[in-house]
Amino acid sequence: MSIMPDFTETSEDGRCVLRFSGNLTLARIRKFSQRLDGVRGDRLLLDVSGVDRMDTVGAWLMYKLQRDRGAEVVGASDEHRSLLEQVEKADQPVKVRPDRTPAFQRVLAQIGAGTAVAGRTLYGLLGFFGALLISLWSLITHPRRLRINAVVTNFEHVGVHALPIVGLMSFLVGIVIAQQGAVQLRQFGAEVFTINLVGRSSIKELGLLMTAIMVAGRSGSAFAAQIGSMKLSEEVDAMRTIGVSPVEALVVPRVLATVLLMPVLGFYASVLAVIGGGMFVWIDLGIPPITFVQRLREVVPMTDLWQMLIKAPVFGLIISMAGCFQGLQVEGNAESVGLRTTAAVVQAIFLVVVLDAFFAVFFTSIGWL
Amino acid sequence: MSDDSPLIQVRGLKNSFGDQIVHEGLDLDVRRREILGVVGGSGTGKSVLMRSIIGLQTPDEGEITVFGESMIDRPEEEAKHVRRRWGILFQGGVVFSTLTVAENVQVPIREYFPYMDETLLDEIAAYKIVMSGLGPEVGPKFPSELSGGMRKRAGIARALALDPELMFLDEPTAGLDPIGAAQFDDLIVQLRDALGLTVFLITHDLDTLYAICDRVAVLADRKVVAIGTIPELLALDHEWIQEYFRGPRGRAAATVDKRERARG
């Protein structure tokens, strides 16, 4: 007996008789079901006595003919009959796909939902900042509750492990600034001002900005993903029920570590950018390192360093808060972890750049040129 | 392959994680069309045994054949043909969280039969969902919108997608309410009778063991210490088995079973 499902169509006493043979199973049903749809004629009689094996899909096709075309099934073995009954019992109007709404309505709904989400995020962020401050206050009053180990571990992840990549990036950025500056300034015969350019831009802006972007990409995303997957596996809920505050246990160590390390990392990045620029100036313009350093001390005011050191902890706070906040917003499924991680990085970098602009205006207005 | 040869055959299985040996010299036969219950204390390697059989865990030693074909060190392409013939429900009732329930059911079908007609696919998903005891409204829902028990049923619906000959169920009734668990027991028996299903069932649910298992395998001391019907096991003089079936819960399940049999 062939295993391919097949049927013959004959006409007996004015009834259309379909005699089936072979295996009526999922594996072989594809073309067969299309052929079956093509059968015309009414008062169908389905003879399945020649069928070798039948699974629920085969039974479903038979049942559909029964239901929609009033066909009658004959010659079914006990097993096949019970399959048909099973399938019949399982036939209920099931919605398989979500409802589709018209495109215009969908766009409107998305805009509305987006606005609501933005509002809620802002509100949530405010609440989160408050919760963070409360936790910090309770840690100040009960210093023994501070999880030193967690803070130190985060020092390592946020700071120590970031040193090579942050250093390399800043070094290269320093070279690029020096090179571009030198090309432009040479047109005016003012190559020597490349030193001013490298020194001031690296220390005041670029070293820290590059660091912030790197830390947001490395650690902000990691915070969101870590806390997010803990949220998914109900670890955060478990913590809460035991009486451990998730903000105190998860958020405070990460925020503290980032806030404390950003100035260090920023300083390190600035120094390496200056070194990169210095190397280029030495090789390309022939200005020896001694001269370079002397000139740096003349043109870079101390306030540049202060600016950097004031901005750094603020940026660290923003990055770590965005990461932890988004992590705690994870809900539902694995996809949400991905979305929140992305949101954490995007928000962190966006806020850092916006705040940097405000800082620039502010410091200029107080005379730190 | 003759019809009475065992569907799953495990010989001399050894599994270890580092220093910890989970199985050693484990033998097991699963016969065709039987519902085999696997019991054992926590940490006796029930799930590891299942993972070894389905090829997620490569054993240190031993032979495993399923459908008469060796499962160890098989190329991916060949293993695929065997995999098509079984359905698996993991302990957590794992369903893909980014797909709707209906899409979850369709995943295996799409994987193996990519040219399937879309309407037929939807119809198949629909009746499988109802068959596994879910309401008709859950089709377009995402797993995160379902309760734990419903997620488990969605997992069952997906395991049933390809009309398997062999089902692996890891604690299917854990987390289901008693009514749901009883319905699930019925479902398994019905499917076994209708489709000629063989079921490898890890469970701690004594009611399920009494109600539907043809034989029960007991895992202890790194191997299958006993396998047989429940009366056969009760006749054995093994401390853990006696404690398991004669304990308060075991007795309660046995009474219910007897009462139901008396009623017919």
CSV table of N, CA, C and O in Angstrom, one decimal, chain B residues 165-252:
chain,number,residue,atom,x,y,z
B,165,GLU,N,4.7,10.7,17.8
B,165,GLU,CA,4.5,9.3,18.3
B,165,GLU,C,4.9,9.1,19.7
B,165,GLU,O,4.6,8.2,20.4
B,166,LEU,N,5.8,10.0,20.1
B,166,LEU,CA,6.4,9.9,21.5
B,166,LEU,C,6.3,11.3,22.1
B,166,LEU,O,6.6,12.3,21.5
B,167,MET,N,5.9,11.3,23.4
B,167,MET,CA,5.8,12.6,24.1
B,167,MET,C,6.7,12.5,25.3
B,167,MET,O,6.6,11.5,26.1
B,168,PHE,N,7.5,13.5,25.5
B,168,PHE,CA,8.2,13.7,26.8
B,168,PHE,C,7.6,14.7,27.6
B,168,PHE,O,7.4,15.9,27.1
B,169,LEU,N,7.1,14.4,28.8
B,169,LEU,CA,6.5,15.4,29.6
B,169,LEU,C,7.2,15.5,31.0
B,169,LEU,O,7.3,14.5,31.7
B,170,ASP,N,7.7,16.7,31.3
B,170,ASP,CA,8.4,16.9,32.5
B,170,ASP,C,7.5,17.6,33.5
B,170,ASP,O,7.2,18.8,33.4
B,171,GLU,N,7.0,16.9,34.4
B,171,GLU,CA,6.0,17.4,35.4
B,171,GLU,C,4.9,18.2,34.8
B,171,GLU,O,4.8,19.4,35.1
B,172,PRO,N,4.1,17.6,34.0
B,172,PRO,CA,3.1,18.4,33.3
B,172,PRO,C,2.0,18.9,34.2
B,172,PRO,O,1.4,19.9,33.9
B,173,THR,N,1.7,18.1,35.3
B,173,THR,CA,0.5,18.6,36.1
B,173,THR,C,0.9,19.4,37.2
B,173,THR,O,0.1,19.9,38.0
B,174,ALA,N,2.2,19.7,37.4
B,174,ALA,CA,2.7,20.5,38.5
B,174,ALA,C,2.2,21.9,38.2
B,174,ALA,O,2.3,22.4,37.1
B,175,GLY,N,1.5,22.6,39.2
B,175,GLY,CA,1.0,23.9,39.0
B,175,GLY,C,-0.3,24.0,38.4
B,175,GLY,O,-0.9,25.1,38.1
B,176,LEU,N,-0.9,22.8,38.0
B,176,LEU,CA,-2.3,22.8,37.5
B,176,LEU,C,-3.2,22.6,38.7
B,176,LEU,O,-2.9,21.9,39.6
B,177,ASP,N,-4.4,23.1,38.6
B,177,ASP,CA,-5.4,22.8,39.7
B,177,ASP,C,-5.9,21.4,39.5
B,177,ASP,O,-5.7,20.8,38.4
B,178,PRO,N,-6.4,20.8,40.6
B,178,PRO,CA,-6.8,19.3,40.5
B,178,PRO,C,-7.7,19.0,39.3
B,178,PRO,O,-7.5,18.0,38.7
B,179,ILE,N,-8.6,19.9,39.1
B,179,ILE,CA,-9.5,19.7,37.9
B,179,ILE,C,-8.8,19.6,36.6
B,179,ILE,O,-8.9,18.7,35.8
B,180,GLY,N,-7.9,20.7,36.5
B,180,GLY,CA,-7.1,20.8,35.3
B,180,GLY,C,-6.2,19.6,35.1
B,180,GLY,O,-6.0,19.0,34.1
B,181,ALA,N,-5.6,19.1,36.3
B,181,ALA,CA,-4.7,18.0,36.2
B,181,ALA,C,-5.4,16.7,35.8
B,181,ALA,O,-4.9,15.9,35.0
B,182,ALA,N,-6.7,16.5,36.3
B,182,ALA,CA,-7.4,15.4,36.0
B,182,ALA,C,-7.8,15.4,34.5
B,182,ALA,O,-7.7,14.4,33.8
B,183,GLN,N,-8.2,16.6,34.0
B,183,GLN,CA,-8.5,16.8,32.6
B,183,GLN,C,-7.2,16.4,31.7
B,183,GLN,O,-7.3,15.8,30.7
B,184,PHE,N,-6.1,16.8,32.2
B,184,PHE,CA,-4.9,16.6,31.5
B,184,PHE,C,-4.6,15.1,31.4
B,184,PHE,O,-4.2,14.6,30.4
B,185,ASP,N,-4.8,14.4,32.6
B,185,ASP,CA,-4.6,12.9,32.6
B,185,ASP,C,-5.5,12.3,31.5
B,185,ASP,O,-5.1,11.4,30.7
B,186,ASP,N,-6.8,12.7,31.5
B,186,ASP,CA,-7.7,12.2,30.5
B,186,ASP,C,-7.2,12.4,29.1
B,186,ASP,O,-7.2,11.6,28.2
B,187,LEU,N,-6.7,13.7,28.9
B,187,LEU,CA,-6.2,14.0,27.5
B,187,LEU,C,-5.1,13.1,27.1
B,187,LEU,O,-5.1,12.6,26.0
B,188,ILE,N,-4.2,12.8,28.0
B,188,ILE,CA,-3.0,12.0,27.7
B,188,ILE,C,-3.5,10.6,27.3
B,188,ILE,O,-3.1,10.0,26.3
B,189,VAL,N,-4.4,10.0,28.1
B,189,VAL,CA,-4.9,8.7,27.8
B,189,VAL,C,-5.7,8.7,26.4
B,189,VAL,O,-5.5,7.8,25.6
B,190,GLN,N,-6.5,9.7,26.2
B,190,GLN,CA,-7.2,9.8,24.9
B,190,GLN,C,-6.3,9.8,23.8
B,190,GLN,O,-6.4,9.1,22.8
B,191,LEU,N,-5.3,10.7,23.9
B,191,LEU,CA,-4.3,10.8,22.8
B,191,LEU,C,-3.5,9.5,22.6
B,191,LEU,O,-3.3,9.1,21.4
B,192,ARG,N,-3.2,8.9,23.7
B,192,ARG,CA,-2.5,7.6,23.5
B,192,ARG,C,-3.3,6.6,22.8
B,192,ARG,O,-2.9,6.0,21.9
B,193,ASP,N,-4.6,6.5,23.1
B,193,ASP,CA,-5.5,5.6,22.5
B,193,ASP,C,-5.7,5.9,21.0
B,193,ASP,O,-5.8,5.1,20.2
B,194,ALA,N,-5.9,7.2,20.8
B,194,ALA,CA,-6.3,7.7,19.4
B,194,ALA,C,-5.1,7.7,18.5
B,194,ALA,O,-5.1,7.3,17.4
B,195,LEU,N,-3.9,8.2,19.0
B,195,LEU,CA,-2.8,8.3,18.1
B,195,LEU,C,-1.7,7.3,18.3
B,195,LEU,O,-0.7,7.3,17.6
B,196,GLY,N,-1.9,6.4,19.3
B,196,GLY,CA,-0.9,5.4,19.5
B,196,GLY,C,0.3,6.0,20.1
B,196,GLY,O,1.5,5.6,19.8
B,197,LEU,N,0.1,7.0,21.0
B,197,LEU,CA,1.2,7.7,21.6
B,197,LEU,C,2.0,6.9,22.6
B,197,LEU,O,1.4,6.1,23.3
B,198,THR,N,3.3,7.1,22.7
B,198,THR,CA,4.0,6.6,23.8
B,198,THR,C,4.4,7.8,24.6
B,198,THR,O,4.8,8.8,24.1
B,199,VAL,N,4.3,7.7,25.9
B,199,VAL,CA,4.5,8.8,26.8
B,199,VAL,C,5.6,8.5,27.8
B,199,VAL,O,5.5,7.5,28.6
B,200,PHE,N,6.6,9.4,27.9
B,200,PHE,CA,7.6,9.4,28.9
B,200,PHE,C,7.3,10.5,29.9
B,200,PHE,O,7.4,11.7,29.5
B,201,LEU,N,6.8,10.2,31.1
B,201,LEU,CA,6.2,11.2,31.9
B,201,LEU,C,6.9,11.3,33.3
B,201,LEU,O,7.0,10.3,34.0
B,202,ILE,N,7.6,12.4,33.5
B,202,ILE,CA,8.2,12.6,34.8
B,202,ILE,C,7.1,13.3,35.7
B,202,ILE,O,6.6,14.3,35.2
B,203,THR,N,6.8,12.7,36.8
B,203,THR,CA,5.8,13.4,37.6
B,203,THR,C,6.0,13.1,39.1
B,203,THR,O,6.6,12.1,39.4
B,204,HIS,N,5.5,13.9,39.9
B,204,HIS,CA,5.4,13.6,41.3
B,204,HIS,C,4.0,13.5,41.8
B,204,HIS,O,3.7,13.4,42.9
B,205,ASP,N,3.1,13.6,40.8
B,205,ASP,CA,1.6,13.6,41.1
B,205,ASP,C,1.2,12.2,41.2
B,205,ASP,O,1.0,11.5,40.2
B,206,LEU,N,0.9,11.8,42.4
B,206,LEU,CA,0.6,10.4,42.7
B,206,LEU,C,-0.7,10.0,42.0
B,206,LEU,O,-0.9,8.9,41.5
B,207,ASP,N,-1.7,11.0,42.0
B,207,ASP,CA,-2.9,10.7,41.3
B,207,ASP,C,-2.7,10.4,39.8
B,207,ASP,O,-3.3,9.5,39.3
B,208,THR,N,-1.8,11.2,39.2
B,208,THR,CA,-1.5,10.9,37.8
B,208,THR,C,-0.9,9.5,37.6
B,208,THR,O,-1.3,8.7,36.7
B,209,LEU,N,0.0,9.2,38.6
B,209,LEU,CA,0.7,7.9,38.5
B,209,LEU,C,-0.4,6.7,38.5
B,209,LEU,O,-0.4,5.8,37.7
B,210,TYR,N,-1.3,6.9,39.5
B,210,TYR,CA,-2.3,5.8,39.6
B,210,TYR,C,-3.3,5.8,38.4
B,210,TYR,O,-3.7,4.8,38.0
B,211,ALA,N,-3.6,7.0,38.0
B,211,ALA,CA,-4.7,7.1,37.0
B,211,ALA,C,-4.3,6.7,35.6
B,211,ALA,O,-5.0,6.0,34.9
B,212,ILE,N,-3.1,7.1,35.2
B,212,ILE,CA,-2.8,6.8,33.8
B,212,ILE,C,-1.5,6.0,33.5
B,212,ILE,O,-1.4,5.5,32.4
B,213,CYS,N,-0.6,5.9,34.4
B,213,CYS,CA,0.6,5.2,34.0
B,213,CYS,C,0.5,3.7,33.9
B,213,CYS,O,-0.1,3.1,34.8
B,214,ASP,N,1.0,3.2,32.8
B,214,ASP,CA,1.0,1.7,32.7
B,214,ASP,C,2.1,1.1,33.5
B,214,ASP,O,1.9,0.1,34.2
B,215,ARG,N,3.2,1.7,33.5
B,215,ARG,CA,4.3,1.3,34.3
B,215,ARG,C,5.0,2.5,34.9
B,215,ARG,O,4.9,3.6,34.4
B,216,VAL,N,5.7,2.2,36.0
B,216,VAL,CA,6.4,3.3,36.7
B,216,VAL,C,7.9,2.9,36.9
B,216,VAL,O,8.1,1.8,37.3
B,217,ALA,N,8.8,3.8,36.5
B,217,ALA,CA,10.2,3.5,36.7
B,217,ALA,C,10.7,4.4,37.9
B,217,ALA,O,10.4,5.6,38.0
B,218,VAL,N,11.4,3.8,38.8
B,218,VAL,CA,11.8,4.5,40.0
B,218,VAL,C,13.3,4.8,39.9
B,218,VAL,O,14.1,3.8,39.7
B,219,LEU,N,13.7,6.0,40.0
B,219,LEU,CA,15.1,6.4,39.9
B,219,LEU,C,15.6,6.6,41.3
B,219,LEU,O,15.1,7.3,42.1
B,220,ALA,N,16.7,5.9,41.7
B,220,ALA,CA,17.4,6.1,43.0
B,220,ALA,C,18.7,5.5,42.8
B,220,ALA,O,19.0,4.6,42.0
B,221,ASP,N,19.6,5.9,43.7
B,221,ASP,CA,21.0,5.3,43.7
B,221,ASP,C,21.6,5.4,42.3
B,221,ASP,O,22.2,4.4,41.8
B,222,ARG,N,21.4,6.4,41.5
B,222,ARG,CA,22.0,6.6,40.2
B,222,ARG,C,21.5,5.7,39.1
B,222,ARG,O,22.1,5.7,38.0
B,223,LYS,N,20.5,4.9,39.4
B,223,LYS,CA,20.0,4.1,38.3
B,223,LYS,C,18.5,3.8,38.5
B,223,LYS,O,17.9,4.3,39.4
B,224,VAL,N,17.9,3.1,37.5
B,224,VAL,CA,16.5,2.7,37.7
B,224,VAL,C,16.5,1.5,38.6
B,224,VAL,O,16.9,0.4,38.2
B,225,VAL,N,16.0,1.7,39.9
B,225,VAL,CA,16.1,0.6,40.8
B,225,VAL,C,14.9,-0.4,40.6
B,225,VAL,O,15.0,-1.6,40.9
B,226,ALA,N,13.8,0.1,40.0
B,226,ALA,CA,12.7,-0.8,39.8
B,226,ALA,C,11.8,-0.2,38.7
B,226,ALA,O,11.8,1.0,38.5
B,227,ILE,N,11.2,-1.1,38.0
B,227,ILE,CA,10.2,-0.7,36.9
B,227,ILE,C,9.1,-1.7,36.9
B,227,ILE,O,9.4,-2.9,36.9
B,228,GLY,N,7.9,-1.2,36.8
B,228,GLY,CA,6.8,-2.1,36.8
B,228,GLY,C,5.5,-1.4,37.1
B,228,GLY,O,5.5,-0.2,37.3
B,229,THR,N,4.4,-2.2,37.2
B,229,THR,CA,3.1,-1.6,37.5
B,229,THR,C,3.2,-1.2,39.0
B,229,THR,O,4.1,-1.7,39.7
B,230,ILE,N,2.3,-0.4,39.5
B,230,ILE,CA,2.3,0.1,40.9
B,230,ILE,C,2.2,-1.1,41.8
B,230,ILE,O,3.0,-1.2,42.8
B,231,PRO,N,1.3,-2.1,41.6
B,231,PRO,CA,1.2,-3.2,42.5
B,231,PRO,C,2.5,-4.0,42.6
B,231,PRO,O,3.0,-4.4,43.6
B,232,GLU,N,3.2,-4.1,41.4
B,232,GLU,CA,4.5,-4.8,41.4
B,232,GLU,C,5.5,-4.0,42.2
B,232,GLU,O,6.3,-4.6,43.0
B,233,LEU,N,5.5,-2.7,42.1
B,233,LEU,CA,6.4,-1.9,42.9
B,233,LEU,C,6.2,-2.0,44.4
B,233,LEU,O,7.1,-2.1,45.2
B,234,LEU,N,4.9,-2.0,44.7
B,234,LEU,CA,4.5,-2.1,46.1
B,234,LEU,C,5.0,-3.4,46.8
B,234,LEU,O,5.2,-3.5,48.0
B,235,ALA,N,5.1,-4.5,45.9
B,235,ALA,CA,5.5,-5.8,46.5
B,235,ALA,C,7.0,-5.8,46.7
B,235,ALA,O,7.5,-6.7,47.4
B,236,LEU,N,7.7,-4.8,46.2
B,236,LEU,CA,9.2,-4.7,46.4
B,236,LEU,C,9.5,-4.2,47.8
B,236,LEU,O,8.8,-3.4,48.4
B,237,ASP,N,10.7,-4.7,48.3
B,237,ASP,CA,11.1,-4.3,49.6
B,237,ASP,C,12.2,-3.2,49.4
B,237,ASP,O,13.4,-3.5,49.6
B,238,HIS,N,11.8,-2.0,49.0
B,238,HIS,CA,12.8,-0.9,48.9
B,238,HIS,C,12.3,0.2,49.7
B,238,HIS,O,11.1,0.7,49.6
B,239,GLU,N,13.1,0.8,50.5
B,239,GLU,CA,12.7,1.7,51.5
B,239,GLU,C,12.0,2.9,50.9
B,239,GLU,O,10.9,3.3,51.2
B,240,TRP,N,12.7,3.5,49.8
B,240,TRP,CA,12.2,4.7,49.3
B,240,TRP,C,10.8,4.5,48.6
B,240,TRP,O,9.9,5.3,48.7
B,241,ILE,N,10.7,3.4,47.9
B,241,ILE,CA,9.5,3.1,47.2
B,241,ILE,C,8.3,2.9,48.2
B,241,ILE,O,7.3,3.5,48.0
B,242,GLN,N,8.6,2.2,49.2
B,242,GLN,CA,7.6,2.0,50.3
B,242,GLN,C,7.1,3.3,50.8
B,242,GLN,O,6.0,3.6,51.0
B,243,GLU,N,8.1,4.2,51.1
B,243,GLU,CA,7.8,5.5,51.7
B,243,GLU,C,7.0,6.3,50.8
B,243,GLU,O,6.1,7.0,51.1
B,244,TYR,N,7.4,6.2,49.5
B,244,TYR,CA,6.8,7.0,48.4
B,244,TYR,C,5.3,6.7,48.3
B,244,TYR,O,4.4,7.5,48.3
B,245,PHE,N,5.0,5.4,48.1
B,245,PHE,CA,3.7,5.0,47.8
B,245,PHE,C,2.8,4.7,49.1
B,245,PHE,O,1.6,4.8,49.0
B,246,ARG,N,3.5,4.5,50.2
B,246,ARG,CA,2.7,4.2,51.4
B,246,ARG,C,2.6,5.4,52.3
B,246,ARG,O,1.9,5.3,53.3
B,247,GLY,N,3.2,6.5,51.9
B,247,GLY,CA,3.1,7.7,52.7
B,247,GLY,C,1.7,8.2,52.7
B,247,GLY,O,0.8,7.7,51.9
B,248,PRO,N,1.3,9.2,53.5
B,248,PRO,CA,-0.1,9.7,53.5
B,248,PRO,C,-0.6,10.1,52.1
B,248,PRO,O,-1.7,9.8,51.8
B,249,ARG,N,0.2,10.8,51.3
B,249,ARG,CA,-0.3,11.2,50.0
B,249,ARG,C,-0.5,10.0,49.1
B,249,ARG,O,-1.5,9.9,48.4
B,250,GLY,N,0.4,9.0,49.2
B,250,GLY,CA,0.3,7.8,48.4
B,250,GLY,C,-0.9,7.1,48.7
B,250,GLY,O,-1.7,6.6,47.8
B,251,ARG,N,-1.2,6.9,50.0
B,251,ARG,CA,-2.4,6.2,50.4
B,251,ARG,C,-3.7,6.9,49.9
B,251,ARG,O,-4.6,6.2,49.4
B,252,ALA,N,-3.7,8.2,50.0
B,252,ALA,CA,-4.9,8.9,49.6
B,252,ALA,C,-5.1,8.7,48.1
B,252,ALA,O,-6.2,8.4,47.7
